[in-house]
Coordinates of C-alpha atoms in Angstrom, one line a residue:
M1 CA -38.2 6.7 -24.8
R2 CA -34.4 6.6 -24.2
I3 CA -31.7 4.0 -24.6
I4 CA -28.2 3.6 -23.2
V5 CA -25.5 2.3 -25.5
Y6 CA -22.0 1.4 -24.3
G7 CA -20.1 -0.3 -27.1
S8 CA -20.4 -0.9 -30.8
L9 CA -23.5 1.3 -31.0
R10 CA -21.6 4.4 -29.7
R11 CA -20.6 7.2 -32.0
E12 CA -17.8 6.4 -34.4
Q13 CA -18.0 2.7 -33.6
G14 CA -18.8 -0.2 -36.0
N15 CA -22.6 -0.3 -35.4
S16 CA -23.2 3.4 -34.8
H17 CA -25.2 3.5 -38.0
W18 CA -28.0 1.8 -36.0
M19 CA -28.3 5.1 -34.0
T20 CA -28.6 7.4 -37.0
N21 CA -32.3 8.0 -36.4
G22 CA -31.9 8.5 -32.7
Q23 CA -31.3 11.8 -30.9
W24 CA -28.1 11.9 -28.9
L25 CA -28.8 13.3 -25.5
G26 CA -25.4 13.1 -23.9
D27 CA -22.7 11.0 -22.3
H28 CA -23.3 9.2 -19.0
V29 CA -21.6 6.9 -16.6
I30 CA -23.6 4.1 -15.0
D31 CA -22.4 2.6 -11.7
G32 CA -22.9 -0.9 -10.5
Y33 CA -22.1 -2.6 -13.8
E34 CA -19.0 -4.2 -15.3
L35 CA -18.0 -4.1 -19.0
Y36 CA -16.7 -7.2 -20.8
S37 CA -15.4 -7.9 -24.3
L38 CA -17.4 -10.5 -26.3
G39 CA -15.1 -10.1 -29.3
H40 CA -16.3 -7.4 -31.7
Y41 CA -18.8 -6.1 -29.2
P42 CA -19.2 -5.8 -25.5
G43 CA -21.7 -6.9 -22.8
V44 CA -22.4 -5.5 -19.4
I45 CA -23.4 -7.3 -16.2
K46 CA -24.2 -6.1 -12.7
G47 CA -21.1 -5.7 -10.7
M48 CA -18.8 -3.3 -8.8
G49 CA -17.7 -1.1 -11.7
K50 CA -18.8 1.7 -13.8
V51 CA -19.5 1.9 -17.6
Y52 CA -19.2 4.8 -19.9
C53 CA -22.2 5.2 -22.2
E54 CA -24.2 7.5 -24.4
V55 CA -27.9 8.1 -24.0
Y56 CA -30.3 8.5 -27.0
R57 CA -33.9 9.3 -27.5
I58 CA -35.4 6.8 -29.8
D59 CA -38.9 5.8 -31.1
A60 CA -40.7 2.5 -30.8
T61 CA -39.6 1.3 -34.3
M62 CA -36.0 1.8 -33.5
L63 CA -36.4 0.1 -30.1
A64 CA -37.9 -2.9 -31.9
E65 CA -34.9 -3.0 -34.4
L66 CA -32.4 -2.8 -31.5
D67 CA -34.3 -5.6 -29.7
A68 CA -34.0 -7.8 -32.8
L69 CA -30.3 -7.0 -32.9
R70 CA -29.5 -7.5 -29.2
S71 CA -32.1 -10.0 -28.0
K72 CA -31.5 -12.8 -30.6
G73 CA -30.4 -16.0 -28.8
G74 CA -31.3 -14.5 -25.4
E75 CA -27.9 -12.8 -25.2
Y76 CA -29.3 -9.6 -23.7
K77 CA -32.2 -8.5 -21.6
R78 CA -33.4 -4.9 -21.4
E79 CA -33.7 -3.2 -18.0
L80 CA -34.7 0.3 -17.1
T81 CA -32.2 2.5 -15.3
S82 CA -31.9 6.1 -14.3
T83 CA -29.9 8.7 -16.2
P84 CA -29.7 12.5 -16.0
Y85 CA -31.9 12.5 -19.1
G86 CA -34.6 10.3 -17.6
S87 CA -35.1 6.6 -17.4
A88 CA -33.5 4.7 -20.2
W89 CA -33.3 1.1 -21.4
L90 CA -30.0 -0.8 -20.9
Y91 CA -29.1 -4.1 -22.6
V92 CA -27.6 -6.4 -19.9
Y93 CA -25.8 -9.6 -21.0
Q94 CA -27.5 -12.8 -19.8
H95 CA -24.7 -15.4 -20.1
S96 CA -21.6 -16.2 -18.1
M97 CA -18.6 -14.0 -18.5
A98 CA -16.2 -16.8 -17.5
G99 CA -13.1 -16.6 -19.7
R100 CA -14.1 -13.1 -21.1
K101 CA -11.9 -10.1 -20.8
R102 CA -13.1 -7.4 -18.4
I103 CA -12.7 -3.9 -19.6
V104 CA -11.6 -2.5 -16.3
S105 CA -11.8 1.2 -17.4
G106 CA -15.5 0.6 -18.2
D107 CA -15.0 2.4 -21.5
W108 CA -15.3 0.4 -24.7
L109 CA -13.4 3.1 -26.6
Q110 CA -10.4 2.5 -24.4
R111 CA -10.4 -1.3 -24.6
D112 CA -7.3 -1.6 -26.8
K113 CA -5.3 0.5 -24.3
E114 CA -5.7 -2.0 -21.5
S115 CA -3.3 -4.8 -21.3

């Protein structure tokens, strides 16, 4: 199975160690989503933008670990989306983004460059 990561789980980010046992397949841009800062990590919601991501092949154990990390408190819900590498799971934020900063570039790695 595959998973899309777009923030702190990306390479060289604070939580990238969670992806150590995954196989990086490549970069990807998903359309129809917007990226927001939730502080030290981001969330995506459906919208009119694009989001820069990485796609990984993972096993069921790793998916369960990521579910525990991302699904606590109902913050995120997984949904299946298409990538050039096949269908992949994407964690979509489930709460309001009111008052949150949108990362207009869609790239978490560029968040500090936006004013």
